[in-house]
PDB file of C-alpha atoms in Angstrom:
ATOM      1  CA  MET Z   1     179.075 -99.668 -16.636  1.00 32.00           C
ATOM      2  CA  LEU Z   2     176.826-102.628 -16.024  1.00 35.00           C
ATOM      3  CA  PRO Z   3     173.101-101.868 -15.742  1.00 35.00           C
ATOM      4  CA  ASN Z   4     171.011-102.202 -12.590  1.00 37.00           C
ATOM      5  CA  PHE Z   5     173.850-101.609 -10.169  1.00 35.00           C
ATOM      6  CA  LYS Z   6     172.390 -98.922  -7.921  1.00 42.00           C
ATOM      7  CA  LEU Z   7     174.502 -99.909  -4.927  1.00 44.00           C
ATOM      8  CA  GLN Z   8     177.650-100.086  -7.016  1.00 44.00           C
ATOM      9  CA  CYS Z   9     176.994 -96.588  -8.407  1.00 45.00           C
ATOM     10  CA  HIS Z  10     177.033 -95.159  -4.896  1.00 49.00           C
ATOM     11  CA  PHE Z  11     180.344 -96.827  -4.180  1.00 50.00           C
ATOM     12  CA  ILE Z  12     181.778 -95.757  -7.529  1.00 43.00           C
ATOM     13  CA  LEU Z  13     181.117 -92.129  -6.671  1.00 45.00           C
ATOM     14  CA  ILE Z  14     182.787 -92.564  -3.294  1.00 45.00           C
ATOM     15  CA  PHE Z  15     185.788 -94.457  -4.643  1.00 45.00           C
ATOM     16  CA  LEU Z  16     186.333 -92.056  -7.496  1.00 38.00           C
ATOM     17  CA  ALA Z  17     186.108 -89.083  -5.169  1.00 40.00           C
ATOM     18  CA  ALA Z  18     189.000 -90.507  -3.190  1.00 40.00           C
ATOM     19  CA  LEU Z  19     190.952 -91.598  -6.245  1.00 37.00           C
ATOM     20  CA  ARG Z  20     190.707 -88.475  -8.375  1.00 36.00           C
ATOM     21  CA  GLY Z  21     190.189 -85.746  -5.821  1.00 40.00           C
ATOM     22  CA  ASP Z  22     187.066 -84.499  -7.581  1.00 37.00           C
ATOM     23  CA  SER Z  23     184.712 -82.437  -5.467  1.00 37.00           C
ATOM     24  CA  ARG Z  24     181.863 -81.794  -7.892  1.00 35.00           C
ATOM     25  CA  TYR Z  25     179.092 -84.338  -8.191  1.00 35.00           C
ATOM     26  CA  LEU Z  26     178.677 -83.921 -11.955  1.00 33.00           C
ATOM     27  CA  GLU Z  27     182.342 -84.687 -12.541  1.00 35.00           C
ATOM     28  CA  LEU Z  28     181.939 -87.869 -10.517  1.00 35.00           C
ATOM     29  CA  GLN Z  29     178.930 -88.904 -12.581  1.00 36.00           C
ATOM     30  CA  GLU Z  30     180.975 -88.479 -15.766  1.00 36.00           C
ATOM     31  CA  ALA Z  31     183.739 -90.601 -14.243  1.00 34.00           C
ATOM     32  CA  ALA Z  32     181.486 -93.451 -13.141  1.00 34.00           C
ATOM     33  CA  ASP Z  33     182.384 -95.667 -16.098  1.00 35.00           C
ATOM     34  CA  HIS Z  34     185.907 -96.166 -14.740  1.00 38.00           C
ATOM     35  CA  ASP Z  35     186.943 -98.918 -12.340  1.00 41.00           C
ATOM     36  CA  PRO Z  36     186.657 -97.645  -8.762  1.00 40.00           C
ATOM     37  CA  PHE Z  37     188.752-100.475  -7.409  1.00 42.00           C
ATOM     38  CA  GLN Z  38     191.881 -99.016  -8.984  1.00 42.00           C
ATOM     39  CA  LEU Z  39     192.036 -97.132  -5.703  1.00 42.00           C
ATOM     40  CA  PHE Z  40     193.123-100.424  -4.152  1.00 45.00           C
ATOM     41  CA  ASN Z  41     195.749-101.181  -6.804  1.00 47.00           C
ATOM     42  CA  ALA Z  42     198.766-102.878  -5.198  1.00 48.00           C
ATOM     43  CA  ASN Z  43     201.259-100.597  -6.985  1.00 48.00           C
ATOM     44  CA  LEU Z  44     199.413 -97.511  -5.769  1.00 46.00           C
ATOM     45  CA  LYS Z  45     199.512 -98.853  -2.223  1.00 51.00           C
ATOM     46  CA  ARG Z  46     203.244 -99.537  -2.430  1.00 45.00           C
ATOM     47  CA  ASP Z  47     203.918 -96.053  -3.775  1.00 48.00           C
ATOM     48  CA  LEU Z  48     201.897 -94.375  -1.057  1.00 49.00           C
ATOM     49  CA  ALA Z  49     203.301 -96.650   1.646  1.00 51.00           C
ATOM     50  CA  GLY Z  50     206.719 -95.205   0.888  1.00 54.00           C
ATOM     51  CA  GLU Z  51     205.566 -91.820   2.140  1.00 54.00           C
ATOM     52  CA  GLN Z  52     205.626 -92.245   5.925  1.00 68.00           C
ATOM     53  CA  PRO Z  53     203.405 -91.125   7.426  1.00 78.00           C
ATOM     54  CA  TYR Z  54     200.798 -90.730   4.688  1.00 91.00           C
ATOM     55  CA  ARG Z  55     198.841 -87.488   5.108  1.00 93.00           C
ATOM     56  CA  ARG Z  56     196.145 -85.757   3.138  1.00 94.00           C
ATOM     57  CA  ALA Z  57     193.009 -83.655   3.500  1.00 96.00           C
ATOM     58  CA  LEU Z  58     189.729 -85.428   4.161  1.00 96.00           C
ATOM     59  CA  ARG Z  59     186.750 -84.564   1.978  1.00 96.00           C
ATOM     60  CA  CYS Z  60     183.102 -84.344   2.973  1.00 96.00           C
ATOM     61  CA  LEU Z  61     182.456 -87.586   1.043  1.00 95.00           C
ATOM     62  CA  ASP Z  62     185.530 -89.788   1.086  1.00 95.00           C
ATOM     63  CA  MET Z  63     186.884 -93.311   0.865  1.00 93.00           C
ATOM     64  CA  LEU Z  64     190.213 -94.442   2.345  1.00 93.00           C
ATOM     65  CA  SER Z  65     192.048 -97.751   2.089  1.00 92.00           C
ATOM     66  CA  LEU Z  66     195.404 -96.659   3.526  1.00 89.00           C
ATOM     67  CA  PRO Z  67     196.590 -95.934   7.055  1.00 94.00           C
ATOM     68  CA  GLY Z  68     197.613 -92.346   7.678  1.00 95.00           C
ATOM     69  CA  GLN Z  69     196.666 -89.005   9.145  1.00 96.00           C
ATOM     70  CA  PHE Z  70     193.700 -87.143   7.669  1.00 97.00           C
ATOM     71  CA  THR Z  71     192.440 -83.633   8.336  1.00 98.00           C
ATOM     72  CA  PHE Z  72     189.044 -82.176   7.570  1.00 98.00           C
ATOM     73  CA  THR Z  73     188.631 -78.393   7.582  1.00 98.00           C
ATOM     74  CA  ALA Z  74     185.277 -76.917   6.603  1.00 97.00           C
ATOM     75  CA  ASP Z  75     185.428 -74.176   3.954  1.00 96.00           C
ATOM     76  CA  ARG Z  76     181.659 -73.695   4.257  1.00 96.00           C
ATOM     77  CA  PRO Z  77     178.871 -75.367   6.275  1.00 97.00           C
ATOM     78  CA  GLN Z  78     179.145 -79.127   5.608  1.00 96.00           C
ATOM     79  CA  LEU Z  79     175.995 -80.795   6.860  1.00 96.00           C
ATOM     80  CA  HIS Z  80     175.942 -84.324   5.370  1.00 95.00           C
ATOM     81  CA  CYS Z  81     179.428 -85.839   5.392  1.00 97.00           C
ATOM     82  CA  ALA Z  82     180.778 -89.375   5.675  1.00 96.00           C
ATOM     83  CA  ALA Z  83     184.121 -91.087   5.230  1.00 97.00           C
ATOM     84  CA  PHE Z  84     184.367 -94.832   4.580  1.00 96.00           C
ATOM     85  CA  PHE Z  85     187.454 -96.758   5.716  1.00 97.00           C
ATOM     86  CA  ILE Z  86     188.430-100.207   4.457  1.00 96.00           C
ATOM     87  CA  GLY Z  87     191.400-102.457   5.147  1.00 96.00           C
ATOM     88  CA  GLU Z  88     192.411-105.881   3.951  1.00 96.00           C
ATOM     89  CA  PRO Z  89     189.979-108.643   4.978  1.00 96.00           C
ATOM     90  CA  GLU Z  90     192.477-109.794   7.638  1.00 96.00           C
ATOM     91  CA  GLU Z  91     192.713-106.401   9.349  1.00 97.00           C
ATOM     92  CA  PHE Z  92     191.031-104.338  12.044  1.00 97.00           C
ATOM     93  CA  ILE Z  93     190.789-100.547  11.665  1.00 97.00           C
ATOM     94  CA  THR Z  94     191.550 -98.122  14.495  1.00 97.00           C
ATOM     95  CA  ILE Z  95     190.441 -94.474  14.269  1.00 97.00           C
ATOM     96  CA  HIS Z  96     192.237 -92.101  16.653  1.00 97.00           C
ATOM     97  CA  TYR Z  97     191.281 -88.457  17.192  1.00 96.00           C
ATOM     98  CA  ASP Z  98     194.382 -86.239  17.211  1.00 96.00           C
ATOM     99  CA  LEU Z  99     192.566 -82.898  17.287  1.00 96.00           C
ATOM    100  CA  VAL Z 100     188.871 -82.000  17.202  1.00 96.00           C
ATOM    101  CA  SER Z 101     187.476 -78.485  16.847  1.00 96.00           C
ATOM    102  CA  ILE Z 102     183.716 -78.654  16.363  1.00 97.00           C
ATOM    103  CA  ASP Z 103     180.731 -76.973  18.024  1.00 97.00           C
ATOM    104  CA  CYS Z 104     178.607 -79.743  19.528  1.00 96.00           C
ATOM    105  CA  GLN Z 105     176.257 -77.221  21.133  1.00 96.00           C
ATOM    106  CA  GLY Z 106     175.758 -75.544  17.754  1.00 96.00           C
ATOM    107  CA  GLY Z 107     174.661 -78.754  16.011  1.00 97.00           C
ATOM    108  CA  ASP Z 108     177.998 -80.178  14.866  1.00 97.00           C
ATOM    109  CA  PHE Z 109     178.693 -83.867  15.368  1.00 97.00           C
ATOM    110  CA  LEU Z 110     181.396 -86.474  14.769  1.00 97.00           C
ATOM    111  CA  LYS Z 111     180.512 -90.161  15.090  1.00 97.00           C
ATOM    112  CA  VAL Z 112     182.378 -93.391  14.397  1.00 97.00           C
ATOM    113  CA  PHE Z 113     180.352 -96.394  13.238  1.00 97.00           C
ATOM    114  CA  ASP Z 114     181.659 -99.942  13.572  1.00 97.00           C
ATOM    115  CA  GLY Z 115     180.995-101.101  10.009  1.00 97.00           C
ATOM    116  CA  TRP Z 116     179.379 -99.374   7.032  1.00 96.00           C
ATOM    117  CA  ILE Z 117     175.913 -97.921   6.541  1.00 93.00           C
ATOM    118  CA  LEU Z 118     174.589 -97.057   3.094  1.00 88.00           C
ATOM    119  CA  LYS Z 119     170.993 -95.980   2.452  1.00 86.00           C
ATOM    120  CA  GLY Z 120     169.901 -97.391   5.802  1.00 87.00           C
ATOM    121  CA  GLU Z 121     171.531-100.807   5.285  1.00 93.00           C
ATOM    122  CA  LYS Z 122     174.355-102.003   7.530  1.00 95.00           C
ATOM    123  CA  PHE Z 123     177.399-104.206   7.096  1.00 97.00           C
ATOM    124  CA  PRO Z 124     177.857-106.329   9.084  1.00 96.00           C
ATOM    125  CA  SER Z 125     174.163-106.886   9.615  1.00 95.00           C
ATOM    126  CA  SER Z 126     172.688-106.791  13.104  1.00 93.00           C
ATOM    127  CA  GLN Z 127     172.503-110.596  12.986  1.00 91.00           C
ATOM    128  CA  ASP Z 128     176.226-110.958  12.278  1.00 93.00           C
ATOM    129  CA  HIS Z 129     177.769-108.199  14.411  1.00 93.00           C
ATOM    130  CA  PRO Z 130     178.696-108.963  18.052  1.00 89.00           C
ATOM    131  CA  LEU Z 131     177.322-105.606  19.297  1.00 92.00           C
ATOM    132  CA  PRO Z 132     173.782-104.186  19.157  1.00 92.00           C
ATOM    133  CA  THR Z 133     173.416-101.338  16.676  1.00 91.00           C
ATOM    134  CA  THR Z 134     173.302 -98.592  19.326  1.00 91.00           C
ATOM    135  CA  LYS Z 135     176.647 -99.779  20.748  1.00 93.00           C
ATOM    136  CA  ARG Z 136     178.289 -99.608  17.318  1.00 95.00           C
ATOM    137  CA  TYR Z 137     178.226 -95.785  17.362  1.00 95.00           C
ATOM    138  CA  VAL Z 138     180.807 -93.722  19.239  1.00 95.00           C
ATOM    139  CA  ASP Z 139     179.691 -90.084  19.470  1.00 95.00           C
ATOM    140  CA  PHE Z 140     182.455 -87.542  20.092  1.00 95.00           C
ATOM    141  CA  CYS Z 141     179.945 -85.042  21.424  1.00 95.00           C
ATOM    142  CA  GLU Z 142     179.046 -87.538  24.174  1.00 93.00           C
ATOM    143  CA  SER Z 143     182.444 -89.062  24.981  1.00 89.00           C
ATOM    144  CA  GLY Z 144     184.812 -86.210  24.061  1.00 87.00           C
ATOM    145  CA  LEU Z 145     188.537 -86.912  23.996  1.00 84.00           C
ATOM    146  CA  SER Z 146     188.168 -89.316  26.916  1.00 84.00           C
ATOM    147  CA  ARG Z 147     187.776 -91.922  24.185  1.00 87.00           C
ATOM    148  CA  ARG Z 148     190.257 -90.914  21.530  1.00 91.00           C
ATOM    149  CA  SER Z 149     190.533 -94.300  19.809  1.00 95.00           C
ATOM    150  CA  THR Z 150     187.932 -96.687  18.430  1.00 96.00           C
ATOM    151  CA  ARG Z 151     188.745-100.056  16.868  1.00 96.00           C
ATOM    152  CA  SER Z 152     186.410-101.761  14.417  1.00 97.00           C
ATOM    153  CA  SER Z 153     185.297-105.379  14.685  1.00 96.00           C
ATOM    154  CA  GLN Z 154     186.136-106.048  11.012  1.00 97.00           C
ATOM    155  CA  ASN Z 155     187.936-104.491   8.044  1.00 97.00           C
ATOM    156  CA  VAL Z 156     185.464-101.637   7.508  1.00 97.00           C
ATOM    157  CA  ALA Z 157     184.458 -98.614   9.574  1.00 97.00           C
ATOM    158  CA  MET Z 158     183.164 -95.126   8.861  1.00 97.00           C
ATOM    159  CA  ILE Z 159     182.611 -91.703  10.361  1.00 97.00           C
ATOM    160  CA  PHE Z 160     179.657 -89.344  10.055  1.00 96.00           C
ATOM    161  CA  PHE Z 161     180.242 -85.657  10.638  1.00 98.00           C
ATOM    162  CA  ARG Z 162     178.626 -82.235  10.409  1.00 98.00           C
ATOM    163  CA  VAL Z 163     180.546 -78.964  10.712  1.00 98.00           C
ATOM    164  CA  HIS Z 164     178.779 -75.614  10.407  1.00 97.00           C
ATOM    165  CA  GLU Z 165     181.538 -73.049  10.971  1.00 97.00           C
ATOM    166  CA  PRO Z 166     184.197 -72.536   8.262  1.00 97.00           C
ATOM    167  CA  GLY Z 167     187.647 -73.215   9.690  1.00 97.00           C
ATOM    168  CA  ASN Z 168     186.443 -75.828  12.158  1.00 98.00           C
ATOM    169  CA  GLY Z 169     187.175 -79.516  11.689  1.00 98.00           C
ATOM    170  CA  PHE Z 170     189.310 -82.341  13.009  1.00 98.00           C
ATOM    171  CA  THR Z 171     192.413 -84.466  12.469  1.00 98.00           C
ATOM    172  CA  LEU Z 172     192.411 -88.210  12.885  1.00 97.00           C
ATOM    173  CA  THR Z 173     194.868 -91.044  12.430  1.00 97.00           C
ATOM    174  CA  VAL Z 174     193.833 -94.353  10.887  1.00 97.00           C
ATOM    175  CA  LYS Z 175     195.868 -97.498  11.450  1.00 96.00           C
ATOM    176  CA  THR Z 176     195.318-101.200  10.828  1.00 96.00           C
ATOM    177  CA  ASP Z 177     196.077-104.226  12.992  1.00 96.00           C
ATOM    178  CA  PRO Z 178     196.109-107.921  12.053  1.00 97.00           C
ATOM    179  CA  ASN Z 179     192.959-109.952  12.648  1.00 95.00           C
ATOM    180  CA  LEU Z 180     193.918-113.606  13.090  1.00 91.00           C
ATOM    181  CA  PHE Z 181     190.376-114.914  12.586  1.00 90.00           C
ATOM    182  CA  PRO Z 182     188.523-112.400  10.407  1.00 94.00           C
ATOM    183  CA  CYS Z 183     184.796-112.949  10.547  1.00 93.00           C
ATOM    184  CA  ASN Z 184     182.954-110.230   8.613  1.00 96.00           C
ATOM    185  CA  ALA Z 185     184.729-108.520   5.708  1.00 97.00           C
ATOM    186  CA  ILE Z 186     184.149-106.600   2.486  1.00 97.00           C
ATOM    187  CA  SER Z 187     186.499-107.410  -0.359  1.00 95.00           C
ATOM    188  CA  GLN Z 188     188.555-104.532  -1.711  1.00 91.00           C
ATOM    189  CA  THR Z 189     188.724-106.163  -5.129  1.00 92.00           C
ATOM    190  CA  PRO Z 190     186.276-107.910  -7.501  1.00 92.00           C
ATOM    191  CA  ASN Z 191     188.619-110.915  -7.789  1.00 95.00           C
ATOM    192  CA  GLY Z 192     190.324-112.938  -5.093  1.00 96.00           C
ATOM    193  CA  ARG Z 193     190.588-115.961  -2.861  1.00 96.00           C
ATOM    194  CA  PHE Z 194     189.701-116.220   0.807  1.00 96.00           C
ATOM    195  CA  THR Z 195     189.423-118.773   3.609  1.00 95.00           C
ATOM    196  CA  LEU Z 196     186.859-118.103   6.309  1.00 94.00           C
ATOM    197  CA  VAL Z 197     187.545-119.938   9.579  1.00 93.00           C
ATOM    198  CA  VAL Z 198     185.275-119.953  12.629  1.00 90.00           C
ATOM    199  CA  PRO Z 199     187.002-121.847  15.476  1.00 89.00           C
ATOM    200  CA  HIS Z 200     184.543-123.077  18.119  1.00 85.00           C
ATOM    201  CA  GLN Z 201     182.605-119.809  18.181  1.00 86.00           C
ATOM    202  CA  HIS Z 202     178.851-119.359  18.121  1.00 88.00           C
ATOM    203  CA  ARG Z 203     178.713-116.577  15.537  1.00 88.00           C
ATOM    204  CA  ASN Z 204     177.758-115.778  11.958  1.00 92.00           C
ATOM    205  CA  CYS Z 205     180.343-114.449   9.506  1.00 95.00           C
ATOM    206  CA  SER Z 206     179.748-112.767   6.139  1.00 96.00           C
ATOM    207  CA  PHE Z 207     182.214-112.069   3.332  1.00 97.00           C
ATOM    208  CA  SER Z 208     180.834-109.461   0.923  1.00 97.00           C
ATOM    209  CA  ILE Z 209     181.847-108.842  -2.700  1.00 96.00           C
ATOM    210  CA  ILE Z 210     180.188-105.750  -4.168  1.00 92.00           C
ATOM    211  CA  TYR Z 211     180.193-107.061  -7.722  1.00 90.00           C
ATOM    212  CA  PRO Z 212     178.429-109.760  -9.756  1.00 92.00           C
ATOM    213  CA  VAL Z 213     180.799-112.701  -9.500  1.00 93.00           C
ATOM    214  CA  ALA Z 214     181.445-116.350 -10.177  1.00 93.00           C
ATOM    215  CA  ILE Z 215     182.076-118.139  -6.868  1.00 92.00           C
ATOM    216  CA  LYS Z 216     184.130-121.350  -6.786  1.00 93.00           C
ATOM    217  CA  ILE Z 217     184.143-123.164  -3.456  1.00 92.00           C
ATOM    218  CA  SER Z 218     187.121-125.493  -3.303  1.00 90.00           C
ATOM    219  CA  ASP Z 219     186.857-126.757   0.260  1.00 89.00           C
ATOM    220  CA  LEU Z 220     184.248-126.810   3.010  1.00 90.00           C
ATOM    221  CA  THR Z 221     184.877-128.283   6.457  1.00 89.00           C
ATOM    222  CA  LEU Z 222     181.987-128.441   8.912  1.00 86.00           C
ATOM    223  CA  GLY Z 223     181.413-130.329  12.121  1.00 73.00           C
ATOM    224  CA  HIS Z 224     179.133-132.896  10.471  1.00 55.00           C
ATOM    225  CA  LEU Z 225     179.067-134.859   6.910  1.00 47.00           C
ATOM    226  CA  HIS Z 226     178.546-133.450   1.117  1.00 44.00           C
ATOM    227  CA  GLY Z 227     176.636-131.206  -1.141  1.00 45.00           C
ATOM    228  CA  LEU Z 228     175.480-127.998  -2.659  1.00 48.00           C
ATOM    229  CA  GLN Z 229     171.732-127.587  -3.059  1.00 46.00           C
ATOM    230  CA  LEU Z 230     169.732-124.725  -4.463  1.00 46.00           C
ATOM    231  CA  LYS Z 231     167.419-123.179  -1.961  1.00 49.00           C
ATOM    232  CA  LYS Z 232     163.731-124.047  -2.255  1.00 45.00           C
ATOM    233  CA  PRO Z 233     160.870-122.603  -0.220  1.00 41.00           C
ATOM    234  CA  SER Z 234     160.521-125.756   1.871  1.00 42.00           C
ATOM    235  CA  ALA Z 235     164.111-126.965   1.668  1.00 54.00           C
ATOM    236  CA  GLY Z 236     167.460-125.907   3.039  1.00 62.00           C
ATOM    237  CA  CYS Z 237     169.835-126.920   5.790  1.00 73.00           C
ATOM    238  CA  GLY Z 238     166.940-127.098   8.252  1.00 61.00           C
ATOM    239  CA  GLY Z 239     168.027-127.752  11.814  1.00 67.00           C
ATOM    240  CA  ILE Z 240     171.701-128.170  10.937  1.00 73.00           C
ATOM    241  CA  GLY Z 241     173.584-125.748  13.166  1.00 82.00           C
ATOM    242  CA  ASP Z 242     176.647-125.305  10.955  1.00 88.00           C
ATOM    243  CA  PHE Z 243     176.354-124.402   7.285  1.00 91.00           C
ATOM    244  CA  VAL Z 244     177.340-121.910   4.584  1.00 92.00           C
ATOM    245  CA  GLU Z 245     174.895-119.986   2.456  1.00 92.00           C
ATOM    246  CA  LEU Z 246     175.333-117.896  -0.678  1.00 93.00           C
ATOM    247  CA  LEU Z 247     173.364-114.650  -0.730  1.00 94.00           C
ATOM    248  CA  GLY Z 248     172.678-112.142  -3.471  1.00 94.00           C
ATOM    249  CA  GLY Z 249     171.017-108.759  -3.588  1.00 92.00           C
ATOM    250  CA  THR Z 250     171.147-105.068  -4.415  1.00 89.00           C
ATOM    251  CA  GLY Z 251     171.849-103.705  -0.922  1.00 90.00           C
ATOM    252  CA  LEU Z 252     174.593-103.799   1.679  1.00 93.00           C
ATOM    253  CA  ASP Z 253     172.887-105.715   4.509  1.00 95.00           C
ATOM    254  CA  PRO Z 254     173.252-109.538   4.247  1.00 95.00           C
ATOM    255  CA  SER Z 255     170.123-110.082   6.363  1.00 94.00           C
ATOM    256  CA  LYS Z 256     168.066-108.385   3.639  1.00 94.00           C
ATOM    257  CA  MET Z 257     169.541-110.374   0.767  1.00 94.00           C
ATOM    258  CA  MET Z 258     168.085-113.373  -1.044  1.00 92.00           C
ATOM    259  CA  PRO Z 259     169.368-116.829   0.039  1.00 91.00           C
ATOM    260  CA  LEU Z 260     170.432-118.498  -3.197  1.00 91.00           C
ATOM    261  CA  ALA Z 261     172.153-121.718  -2.129  1.00 89.00           C
ATOM    262  CA  ASP Z 262     172.899-123.751   0.999  1.00 87.00           C
ATOM    263  CA  LEU Z 263     176.059-125.737   1.616  1.00 87.00           C
ATOM    264  CA  CYS Z 264     175.038-128.093   4.391  1.00 84.00           C
ATOM    265  CA  TYR Z 265     177.785-130.723   4.415  1.00 80.00           C
ATOM    266  CA  PRO Z 266     181.587-130.840   4.115  1.00 80.00           C
ATOM    267  CA  PHE Z 267     183.091-131.482   0.699  1.00 79.00           C
ATOM    268  CA  HIS Z 268     186.208-130.964  -1.354  1.00 79.00           C
ATOM    269  CA  GLY Z 269     185.173-129.048  -4.466  1.00 71.00           C
ATOM    270  CA  PRO Z 270     185.103-127.433  -6.715  1.00 80.00           C
ATOM    271  CA  ALA Z 271     181.508-126.257  -6.647  1.00 84.00           C
ATOM    272  CA  GLN Z 272     180.824-123.145  -8.693  1.00 88.00           C
ATOM    273  CA  MET Z 273     177.948-120.724  -9.109  1.00 89.00           C
ATOM    274  CA  LYS Z 274     177.538-117.483 -11.028  1.00 90.00           C
ATOM    275  CA  ILE Z 275     175.645-114.802  -9.115  1.00 90.00           C
ATOM    276  CA  GLY Z 276     174.775-111.740 -11.167  1.00 89.00           C
ATOM    277  CA  CYS Z 277     173.852-109.502  -8.223  1.00 90.00           C
ATOM    278  CA  ASP Z 278     175.103-106.088  -7.179  1.00 90.00           C
ATOM    279  CA  ASN Z 279     176.369-107.707  -3.985  1.00 93.00           C
ATOM    280  CA  THR Z 280     177.312-111.338  -3.329  1.00 94.00           C
ATOM    281  CA  VAL Z 281     177.879-112.693   0.173  1.00 96.00           C
ATOM    282  CA  VAL Z 282     179.372-115.947   1.434  1.00 96.00           C
ATOM    283  CA  ARG Z 283     177.922-116.388   4.921  1.00 95.00           C
ATOM    284  CA  MET Z 284     178.900-119.014   7.468  1.00 93.00           C
ATOM    285  CA  VAL Z 285     176.578-119.909  10.346  1.00 92.00           C
ATOM    286  CA  SER Z 286     178.344-121.656  13.231  1.00 90.00           C
ATOM    287  CA  SER Z 287     176.982-123.333  16.342  1.00 86.00           C
ATOM    288  CA  GLY Z 288     180.253-122.990  18.248  1.00 84.00           C
ATOM    289  CA  LYS Z 289     180.652-126.759  18.605  1.00 87.00           C
ATOM    290  CA  HIS Z 290     183.124-127.223  15.740  1.00 86.00           C
ATOM    291  CA  ILE Z 291     185.926-125.636  13.753  1.00 89.00           C
ATOM    292  CA  ASN Z 292     184.319-124.596  10.476  1.00 91.00           C
ATOM    293  CA  ARG Z 293     186.228-123.554   7.375  1.00 93.00           C
ATOM    294  CA  VAL Z 294     185.339-122.594   3.821  1.00 94.00           C
ATOM    295  CA  THR Z 295     187.777-121.695   1.029  1.00 95.00           C
ATOM    296  CA  PHE Z 296     186.516-119.955  -2.080  1.00 95.00           C
ATOM    297  CA  GLU Z 297     187.661-118.014  -5.118  1.00 96.00           C
ATOM    298  CA  TYR Z 298     185.710-115.275  -6.842  1.00 96.00           C
ATOM    299  CA  ARG Z 299     185.991-113.303 -10.044  1.00 95.00           C
ATOM    300  CA  GLN Z 300     183.904-110.540 -11.544  1.00 94.00           C
ATOM    301  CA  LEU Z 301     181.488-111.676 -14.237  1.00 91.00           C
ATOM    302  CA  GLU Z 302     182.057-110.332 -17.704  1.00 88.00           C
ATOM    303  CA  PRO Z 303     179.211-108.383 -19.372  1.00 84.00           C
ATOM    304  CA  TYR Z 304     178.565-111.218 -21.829  1.00 80.00           C
ATOM    305  CA  GLU Z 305     178.131-113.654 -18.931  1.00 81.00           C
ATOM    306  CA  LEU Z 306     175.438-111.444 -17.449  1.00 78.00           C
ATOM    307  CA  GLN Z 307     173.647-111.160 -20.773  1.00 73.00           C
ATOM    308  CA  ASN Z 308     173.793-114.911 -21.424  1.00 64.00           C
ATOM    309  CA  ALA Z 309     173.341-116.439 -17.989  1.00 56.00           C
ATOM    310  CA  ASP Z 310     172.857-120.198 -18.099  1.00 55.00           C
ATOM    311  CA  GLY Z 311     173.991-123.353 -16.360  1.00 53.00           C
ATOM    312  CA  ASN Z 312     174.550-123.106 -12.623  1.00 54.00           C
ATOM    313  CA  SER Z 313     173.567-119.446 -12.243  1.00 51.00           C
ATOM    314  CA  ILE Z 314     170.829-117.354 -10.693  1.00 49.00           C
ATOM    315  CA  PRO Z 315     169.234-115.293 -13.456  1.00 46.00           C
ATOM    316  CA  GLU Z 316     165.662-114.998 -12.217  1.00 49.00           C
ATOM    317  CA  PHE Z 317     166.352-112.937  -9.101  1.00 58.00           C
ATOM    318  CA  CYS Z 318     169.360-110.757  -9.811  1.00 68.00           C
ATOM    319  CA  LEU Z 319     169.140-110.405 -13.568  1.00 50.00           C
ATOM    320  CA  SER Z 320     165.421-109.896 -13.928  1.00 32.00           C
ATOM    321  CA  SER Z 321     165.814-106.352 -15.281  1.00 32.00           C
ATOM    322  CA  LEU Z 322     168.423-107.194 -17.911  1.00 29.00           C
TER     323      LEU Z 322
END
């Protein structure tokens, strides 16, 4: 396991919990050297997709990447629980309550959050999400079954829940729907290719990869004229209303990450940069006046690349502890 990946360790524990069915924290710690993204293996998805509908028990700390029906039943007081849901980047997630048996008056709760929160950091950030933070929560104890279904604004969502009484719990169904113009997304895999398109919309879109990666940008189309420039304290895209920036950091929230490079003008690449951070984000800022598009590939950096960072890379910020 690569050093200095505090954020990734949290996700590894979550992913492995879902993958292996382990319920004891120490067992998860011992398993943390394995690849958590095997949960998203295409063969595994095809195998599970053959079982219609897919059903299983939901754990107090869980991670799900497949549609299906999931039931949580408390076997003892469960006071700090969360389940993370993730789809493909081009998908929305809908969470539907089939049955809920909790004691709201006794301190139980069940809340859906539009996005992910980890250690106080949000994805998408408040700057990138179309709703204010308070509107991103749907509290069952306030709305009841009058609002059975909640759809996310991107490919990730989560629930928080607390159940005191053994035997109480809930059943929910998770489904995915196509998103023709995905804006914010978290990659399920450490390697891939993606095209981010913002068509005449005044919005900011972030694509997050929770791994140190090499990013290769092959095409960038903006509403004005070429170049990749490293960010300097007094430099950047300035007053240009449409641009792409590369961000790196150790948390989940893009607004709290370090700007590493600006792409201010259209070009046909490739332009490549190695970013040895726990989390790498490609973020597009759009004025709404143009159709903006960026196509990029990414791959996880090998350990030797992190130990011998040189060339067009960012060692001073993300690799300072290596």
